Tab-separated table of C-alpha atoms and ligand atoms in Angstrom:
chain	number	residue	atom	x	y	z
Y	1	MET	CA	42.467	-24.515	63.933
Y	2	ALA	CA	44.189	-26.958	61.413
Y	3	LEU	CA	42.497	-24.987	58.644
Y	4	MET	CA	43.825	-21.671	59.813
Y	5	ALA	CA	47.208	-23.040	60.245
Y	6	ASP	CA	47.156	-24.287	56.420
Y	7	ALA	CA	45.835	-20.672	55.342
Y	8	PHE	CA	48.559	-19.355	57.524
Y	9	VAL	CA	51.261	-21.372	55.598
Y	10	ALA	CA	49.450	-20.782	52.136
Y	11	ALA	CA	50.101	-17.243	53.125
Y	12	ARG	CA	53.850	-17.179	53.971
Y	13	ALA	CA	54.331	-19.491	50.811
Y	14	ALA	CA	52.636	-16.803	48.536
Y	15	ASP	CA	54.419	-13.869	50.099
Y	16	PRO	CA	57.433	-12.823	47.680
Y	17	MET	CA	59.320	-11.226	50.527
Y	18	VAL	CA	59.302	-14.950	52.653
Y	19	PRO	CA	62.374	-17.100	51.619
Y	20	ARG	CA	61.382	-20.530	51.606
Y	21	VAL	CA	63.775	-23.242	52.964
Y	22	ALA	CA	65.339	-25.461	50.310
Y	23	ARG	CA	68.952	-27.727	50.958
Y	24	ILE	CA	72.392	-27.986	49.617
Y	25	ALA	CA	72.473	-31.260	47.578
Y	26	GLU	CA	76.020	-30.386	45.970
Y	27	ARG	CA	78.762	-27.723	46.079
Y	28	LYS	CA	81.599	-27.762	43.382
Y	29	ARG	CA	84.449	-25.387	43.341
Y	30	GLU	CA	84.785	-23.772	39.810
Y	31	ILE	CA	87.792	-21.694	40.567
Y	32	GLU	CA	89.402	-20.050	43.235
Y	33	ASP	CA	86.843	-18.000	44.851
Y	34	VAL	CA	83.942	-19.084	42.400
Y	35	VAL	CA	81.679	-22.430	43.831
Y	36	THR	CA	78.537	-23.724	41.759
Y	37	LEU	CA	75.804	-24.798	44.637
Y	38	ALA	CA	73.058	-27.295	43.397
Y	39	ILE	CA	70.151	-26.755	45.563
Y	40	GLU	CA	67.005	-29.753	46.311
Y	41	GLY	CA	63.673	-29.065	47.859
Y	42	GLY	CA	61.068	-28.768	45.176
Y	43	ALA	CA	60.222	-28.476	41.859
Y	44	PHE	CA	62.368	-25.260	40.361
Y	45	ASP	CA	60.688	-23.873	37.236
Y	46	PHE	CA	62.468	-20.520	35.863
Y	47	ALA	CA	63.367	-18.590	32.680
Y	48	PRO	CA	67.109	-18.187	31.394
Y	49	GLY	CA	68.450	-14.618	32.984
Y	50	GLN	CA	65.833	-14.798	36.029
Y	51	PHE	CA	67.640	-14.685	39.485
Y	52	ASN	CA	66.537	-15.620	42.989
Y	53	MET	CA	67.495	-14.127	46.054
Y	54	LEU	CA	69.380	-16.576	48.236
Y	55	THR	CA	69.850	-16.339	51.888
Y	56	ALA	CA	72.550	-17.472	54.067
Y	57	PHE	CA	70.803	-17.873	57.432
Y	58	GLY	CA	71.885	-15.076	60.042
Y	59	VAL	CA	74.158	-13.705	57.640
Y	60	GLY	CA	72.098	-12.194	54.641
Y	61	GLU	CA	70.308	-12.219	51.234
Y	62	ALA	CA	71.799	-11.511	47.474
Y	63	ALA	CA	70.763	-11.498	44.264
Y	64	ILE	CA	72.244	-14.805	42.390
Y	65	SER	CA	71.183	-15.651	38.662
Y	66	VAL	CA	70.206	-19.171	37.867
Y	67	SER	CA	73.384	-20.906	35.986
Y	68	GLY	CA	71.760	-24.619	35.197
Y	69	ASP	CA	69.429	-26.027	32.799
Y	70	PRO	CA	65.941	-24.782	32.531
Y	71	ALA	CA	65.280	-28.257	31.618
Y	72	ASN	CA	66.127	-29.978	34.614
Y	73	GLY	CA	63.691	-28.444	37.436
Y	74	ALA	CA	64.395	-31.056	40.200
Y	75	ARG	CA	67.535	-29.304	41.239
Y	76	LEU	CA	68.172	-25.197	41.122
Y	77	ILE	CA	71.917	-24.278	40.207
Y	78	HIS	CA	73.590	-21.091	41.326
Y	79	THR	CA	77.332	-20.005	40.478
Y	80	ILE	CA	78.714	-17.593	43.263
Y	81	ARG	CA	81.384	-15.580	43.458
Y	82	ALA	CA	82.393	-14.813	47.228
Y	83	VAL	CA	83.018	-11.183	47.286
Y	84	GLY	CA	81.460	-9.976	50.692
Y	85	ALA	CA	79.684	-11.042	53.774
Y	86	VAL	CA	76.725	-13.107	52.144
Y	87	SER	CA	78.287	-14.447	49.076
Y	88	ARG	CA	80.848	-15.749	51.138
Y	89	ALA	CA	78.740	-17.458	53.701
Y	90	LEU	CA	76.840	-19.001	50.665
Y	91	ALA	CA	79.764	-19.921	48.765
Y	92	GLU	CA	80.390	-21.842	52.286
Y	93	LEU	CA	77.563	-23.835	52.511
Y	94	ARG	CA	77.983	-27.587	52.503
Y	95	PRO	CA	75.726	-30.534	51.228
Y	96	GLY	CA	72.722	-31.002	53.754
Y	97	GLU	CA	72.918	-27.311	54.885
Y	98	PRO	CA	69.833	-25.300	54.484
Y	99	ILE	CA	69.371	-22.284	52.213
Y	100	GLY	CA	67.209	-19.869	51.893
Y	101	LEU	CA	65.315	-19.067	48.406
Y	102	ARG	CA	63.222	-16.395	47.154
Y	103	GLY	CA	62.256	-16.316	43.288
Y	104	PRO	CA	62.442	-16.502	40.598
Y	105	PHE	CA	62.588	-12.869	39.562
Y	106	GLY	CA	63.121	-10.512	36.916
Y	107	ARG	CA	62.968	-10.617	32.966
Y	108	GLY	CA	65.288	-12.768	31.468
Y	109	TRP	CA	66.712	-13.286	27.903
Y	110	PRO	CA	64.766	-12.724	24.812
Y	111	LEU	CA	64.569	-16.616	23.409
Y	112	LEU	CA	61.416	-16.268	21.706
Y	113	GLU	CA	62.799	-12.757	20.022
Y	114	ALA	CA	65.939	-14.679	18.834
Y	115	GLU	CA	64.321	-17.198	16.987
Y	116	GLY	CA	65.110	-17.215	13.367
Y	117	HIS	CA	68.319	-15.145	13.726
Y	118	ASP	CA	71.841	-15.495	14.496
Y	119	VAL	CA	72.572	-15.356	18.380
Y	120	VAL	CA	75.817	-13.821	19.650
Y	121	VAL	CA	76.293	-14.664	23.508
Y	122	LEU	CA	78.996	-12.835	24.860
Y	123	ALA	CA	80.444	-13.253	28.251
Y	124	GLY	CA	83.049	-11.819	30.481
Y	125	GLY	CA	84.074	-13.375	33.583
Y	126	LEU	CA	81.215	-14.835	36.068
Y	127	GLY	CA	78.962	-12.983	33.146
Y	128	LEU	CA	79.072	-16.664	31.650
Y	129	ALA	CA	76.517	-18.141	34.723
Y	130	PRO	CA	73.605	-15.900	33.902
Y	131	LEU	CA	74.077	-16.753	29.909
Y	132	ARG	CA	74.679	-20.627	30.521
Y	133	PRO	CA	70.833	-21.132	30.805
Y	134	ALA	CA	70.420	-19.523	27.738
Y	135	LEU	CA	72.801	-21.686	25.881
Y	136	TYR	CA	71.648	-24.824	27.320
Y	137	ARG	CA	67.919	-23.620	25.978
Y	138	LEU	CA	69.468	-22.517	22.230
Y	139	LEU	CA	71.394	-25.759	21.971
Y	140	ALA	CA	68.311	-27.922	23.062
Y	141	GLU	CA	66.378	-26.182	20.474
Y	142	ARG	CA	69.026	-25.566	17.708
Y	143	GLU	CA	66.779	-25.845	14.660
Y	144	LYS	CA	65.233	-22.296	15.651
Y	145	TYR	CA	68.181	-20.163	15.374
Y	146	GLY	CA	70.622	-19.384	12.445
Y	147	ARG	CA	74.389	-19.465	13.681
Y	148	ILE	CA	75.226	-19.416	17.223
Y	149	VAL	CA	78.343	-18.073	18.506
Y	150	LEU	CA	79.923	-17.965	22.268
Y	151	LEU	CA	82.518	-15.155	22.826
Y	152	PHE	CA	83.944	-15.706	26.162
Y	153	GLY	CA	86.758	-13.269	28.015
Y	154	ALA	CA	88.416	-14.203	31.153
Y	155	ARG	CA	91.019	-12.566	33.260
Y	156	SER	CA	93.702	-15.258	33.009
Y	157	PRO	CA	93.369	-19.191	31.742
Y	158	GLN	CA	92.806	-20.345	35.453
Y	159	ASP	CA	89.885	-17.974	35.459
Y	160	ILE	CA	87.964	-19.671	32.863
Y	161	LEU	CA	84.413	-21.156	34.351
Y	162	PHE	CA	82.727	-24.097	33.079
Y	163	ARG	CA	86.079	-25.131	31.412
Y	164	ASP	CA	84.790	-29.016	30.664
Y	165	GLU	CA	81.624	-27.628	28.966
Y	166	LEU	CA	83.233	-25.289	27.316
Y	167	GLU	CA	85.379	-27.917	25.894
Y	168	ALA	CA	82.499	-30.209	24.662
Y	169	TRP	CA	80.930	-26.981	23.210
Y	170	ARG	CA	83.441	-26.619	21.139
Y	171	GLY	CA	83.837	-29.889	19.554
Y	172	ARG	CA	80.289	-28.985	18.218
Y	173	LEU	CA	80.064	-28.547	14.404
Y	174	ASP	CA	76.607	-26.181	15.202
Y	175	LEU	CA	78.276	-23.721	17.682
Y	176	GLU	CA	81.329	-21.539	17.401
Y	177	VAL	CA	83.162	-20.988	20.460
Y	178	GLU	CA	86.195	-18.734	21.006
Y	179	ALA	CA	87.715	-17.880	24.262
Y	180	THR	CA	90.489	-15.124	25.026
Y	181	VAL	CA	92.023	-13.987	28.368
Y	182	ASP	CA	93.822	-10.621	29.654
Y	183	HIS	CA	97.145	-12.152	30.744
Y	184	ALA	CA	98.620	-15.813	29.748
Y	185	ARG	CA	101.375	-17.669	31.272
Y	186	GLY	CA	102.381	-21.175	30.284
Y	187	ASP	CA	100.917	-23.744	28.078
Y	188	TRP	CA	97.782	-21.246	27.178
Y	189	ARG	CA	97.736	-21.540	22.932
Y	190	GLY	CA	94.456	-19.387	22.732
Y	191	ASN	CA	93.548	-15.724	21.969
Y	192	VAL	CA	95.029	-13.226	24.394
Y	193	GLY	CA	93.680	-9.378	24.666
Y	194	VAL	CA	89.874	-7.826	25.270
Y	195	VAL	CA	86.502	-10.020	24.450
Y	196	THR	CA	85.911	-7.170	21.849
Y	197	THR	CA	88.898	-8.479	19.516
Y	198	LEU	CA	87.118	-11.579	19.330
Y	199	ILE	CA	84.254	-10.148	17.314
Y	200	ALA	CA	85.029	-9.066	13.890
Y	201	ARG	CA	86.647	-12.964	13.378
Y	202	ALA	CA	83.202	-14.445	14.175
Y	203	SER	CA	81.012	-15.244	11.527
Y	204	PHE	CA	77.467	-14.259	11.879
Y	205	ASP	CA	75.464	-11.820	9.986
Y	206	PRO	CA	74.693	-8.799	11.841
Y	207	ALA	CA	71.624	-7.546	9.998
Y	208	ARG	CA	70.266	-10.612	11.352
Y	209	THR	CA	71.796	-11.155	14.876
Y	210	LEU	CA	70.523	-11.202	18.121
Y	211	ALA	CA	73.103	-10.572	21.014
Y	212	MET	CA	73.013	-11.077	24.703
Y	213	LEU	CA	75.915	-9.941	26.786
Y	214	CYS	CA	76.571	-10.239	30.314
Y	215	GLY	CA	79.976	-9.219	32.336
Y	216	PRO	CA	81.367	-5.979	33.806
Y	217	GLU	CA	79.395	-2.762	32.554
Y	218	ILE	CA	82.123	-1.240	30.778
Y	219	MET	CA	83.058	-4.519	28.738
Y	220	MET	CA	79.244	-4.457	28.056
Y	221	ARG	CA	79.642	-0.840	26.836
Y	222	PHE	CA	82.371	-1.505	24.268
Y	223	VAL	CA	80.728	-4.753	23.173
Y	224	ALA	CA	77.438	-3.198	22.316
Y	225	ASN	CA	78.931	-0.201	20.753
Y	226	ALA	CA	81.229	-2.773	18.561
Y	227	LEU	CA	78.212	-4.590	17.547
Y	228	HIS	CA	76.134	-1.796	16.790
Y	229	ASP	CA	78.931	-0.161	14.658
Y	230	MET	CA	79.186	-3.730	12.928
Y	231	GLY	CA	75.544	-3.134	11.933
Y	232	VAL	CA	73.357	-5.475	14.734
Y	233	ALA	CA	70.231	-3.330	15.893
Y	234	GLU	CA	70.563	-1.684	19.292
Y	235	GLU	CA	67.014	-2.974	19.882
Y	236	ARG	CA	68.594	-6.448	19.561
Y	237	ILE	CA	71.538	-6.154	21.767
Y	238	HIS	CA	70.579	-7.569	25.201
Y	239	LEU	CA	72.636	-6.562	28.572
Y	240	SER	CA	71.977	-8.024	31.750
Y	241	MET	CA	72.520	-5.592	34.730
Y	242	GLU	CA	73.610	-5.719	38.243
Y	243	ARG	CA	72.287	-3.431	40.905
Y	244	ASN	CA	72.183	-3.707	44.803
Y	245	MET	CA	69.014	-5.394	45.852
Y	246	LYS	CA	66.669	-5.533	48.627
Y	247	CYS	CA	62.955	-6.750	48.111
Y	248	ALA	CA	63.665	-7.527	44.301
Y	249	ILE	CA	59.894	-7.252	43.294
Y	250	GLY	CA	60.005	-3.572	42.684
Y	251	TRP	CA	58.987	-2.241	46.084
Y	252	CYS	CA	62.134	-0.882	47.548
Y	253	GLY	CA	63.568	1.513	44.847
Y	254	HIS	CA	67.322	0.223	46.028
Y	255	CYS	CA	68.196	-1.429	42.297
Y	256	GLN	CA	67.234	2.107	40.624
Y	257	PHE	CA	68.596	2.714	37.757
Y	258	GLY	CA	67.514	5.986	35.661
Y	259	PRO	CA	64.059	5.499	35.288
Y	260	VAL	CA	64.115	1.510	35.345
Y	261	PHE	CA	64.050	-1.081	38.515
Y	262	VAL	CA	66.749	-3.140	37.975
Y	263	CYS	CA	64.601	-6.197	39.508
Y	264	ARG	CA	61.008	-5.412	38.097
Y	265	ASP	CA	62.281	-4.151	34.850
Y	266	GLY	CA	64.967	-6.222	33.916
Y	267	PRO	CA	67.831	-7.804	34.660
Y	268	VAL	CA	68.108	-8.157	30.983
Y	269	PHE	CA	67.326	-4.810	29.069
Y	270	PRO	CA	67.848	-3.810	25.164
Y	271	TYR	CA	70.636	-1.707	24.707
Y	272	SER	CA	68.324	1.008	23.107
Y	273	GLN	CA	66.928	1.217	26.522
Y	274	LEU	CA	69.994	1.734	28.871
Y	275	ARG	CA	72.800	3.641	26.240
Y	276	GLY	CA	72.171	6.988	27.800
Y	277	LEU	CA	72.696	5.522	31.255
Y	278	ILE	CA	75.360	2.987	30.773
Y	279	ALA	CA	77.974	5.475	29.848
Y	280	LYS	CA	77.093	7.431	33.488
Y	281	LYS	CA	79.359	6.579	35.960
Y	282	GLU	CA	77.338	7.980	38.772
Y	283	ILE	CA	73.973	5.766	38.162
I	301	FAD	C1	70.578	-9.743	39.136
I	301	FAD	C2	71.639	-10.088	39.754
I	301	FAD	C3	72.381	-10.916	39.438
I	301	FAD	C4	73.298	-11.523	39.748
I	301	FAD	N1	73.846	-12.676	40.094
I	301	FAD	C5	74.757	-13.228	40.528
I	301	FAD	C6	75.445	-14.428	40.098
I	301	FAD	O1	75.087	-15.149	39.764
I	301	FAD	N2	76.684	-14.356	41.081
I	301	FAD	C7	77.515	-13.649	41.988
I	301	FAD	O2	78.115	-14.298	42.182
I	301	FAD	N3	76.944	-12.849	41.908
I	301	FAD	C8	75.786	-12.295	41.139
I	301	FAD	N4	75.265	-10.784	41.638
I	301	FAD	C9	76.119	-10.059	42.530
I	301	FAD	C10	75.535	-10.343	44.047
I	301	FAD	O3	74.478	-10.171	44.517
I	301	FAD	C11	76.435	-9.477	44.554
I	301	FAD	O4	77.844	-9.515	44.390
I	301	FAD	C12	76.127	-8.746	46.456
I	301	FAD	O5	76.222	-7.861	46.313
I	301	FAD	C13	77.107	-10.000	47.110
I	301	FAD	O6	76.481	-9.738	48.361
I	301	FAD	P1	77.887	-9.300	49.662
I	301	FAD	O7	77.008	-9.244	50.513
I	301	FAD	O8	78.347	-10.962	49.620
I	301	FAD	O9	78.786	-8.563	49.064
I	301	FAD	P2	78.826	-6.909	49.083
I	301	FAD	O10	79.203	-6.793	50.726
I	301	FAD	O11	77.385	-6.568	48.500
I	301	FAD	O12	79.700	-6.222	48.317
I	301	FAD	C14	81.510	-6.493	48.929
I	301	FAD	C15	82.290	-5.835	48.171
I	301	FAD	O13	82.112	-6.706	46.733
I	301	FAD	C16	82.162	-5.913	45.758
I	301	FAD	N5	81.173	-6.512	45.020
I	301	FAD	C17	80.019	-6.385	45.107
I	301	FAD	N6	79.381	-7.293	43.569
I	301	FAD	C18	80.455	-7.744	42.919
I	301	FAD	C19	80.803	-8.480	42.251
I	301	FAD	N7	79.617	-9.316	41.342
I	301	FAD	N8	81.989	-8.442	41.162
I	301	FAD	C20	83.277	-8.001	41.985
I	301	FAD	N9	82.988	-7.254	43.120
I	301	FAD	C21	81.663	-6.955	43.810
I	301	FAD	C22	81.511	-4.578	46.430
I	301	FAD	O14	81.389	-3.529	45.780
I	301	FAD	C23	81.783	-4.481	47.713
I	301	FAD	O15	83.310	-3.477	47.754
I	301	FAD	C24	74.074	-10.715	40.998
I	301	FAD	C25	73.481	-9.572	41.451
I	301	FAD	C26	72.139	-9.041	40.719
I	301	FAD	C27	71.540	-7.739	41.037
I	302	FES	S1	65.250	-4.569	44.799
I	302	FES	FE1	63.598	-3.401	45.769
I	302	FES	S2	62.645	-2.509	43.794
I	302	FES	FE2	64.158	-3.213	43.149
């Protein structure tokens, strides 16, 4: 009987549709509608750019990228913007409360392919969250890459995520960090304007650059085109896509984007694969 029960538990654990239960260890408010949750309850292994399906029990499930350091498997970090029922319930969770978790899923950032290249990491708003694990890895293995440039755009200075970390990174001599905001009042001394304006000023060699972009689709389209016009190969411009998800394992078709499933084939895609699709509003 005990053997049967063990087998049942093992089968459930292996089922990618069954969430495991973990606990909130820490909750940090980043900006007004965004919180970062640290989750404990096992060892967490993931590749930068992958996502988990998080369950707020009694409310529902949403796809959320991992935003923490891949070198720290003891705590799983997710950064969540409260936009609807599920994300609001997840963002409300307090230390000690349970959370459901399936994953990690998807194809992440091409860090192996980036070796030997200049790397441009470009984020708009919450797009910095899925890119942060890639930055941790790039900096941990700094000697493997050429120049590393982080370009970041936010709506206003108050909307800048991970401020302390950005400040610390800005102080490094082996990383170029530039930020811009759409609107600024008061004591902001930095750039004002769209994130594409930062590209021309950044120091990287387009012919040997790999770019990783995450943010609103329209921003990624403009940035990808600007990088391509400068000479960055379309195959080396990588974008992380968001689509509504249900199963997250290629079964339901909910996340279909033209001929691809974002959950299974992405969420990170080379621009060469998406160029014809991302321009179409109805997809
Ligand atoms: C691969 C992947 C990774 C993701 N990573 C993250 C992440 O790290 N952090 C995070 O907060 N979200 C992330 N998302 C987005 C998240 O899954 C959605 O926001 C999700 O739909 C939220 O569920 P909900 O029930 O709260 O809102 P819904 O009921 O689905 O949406 C409520 C309203 O908010 C709008 N909305 C949905 N998503 C967004 C958005 N991202 N920004 C602004 N408005 C939106 C909808 O159009 C709708 O009007 C990711 C999505 C994918 C596919
Ligand atoms: S979410 Fe079901 S196929 Fe992608």
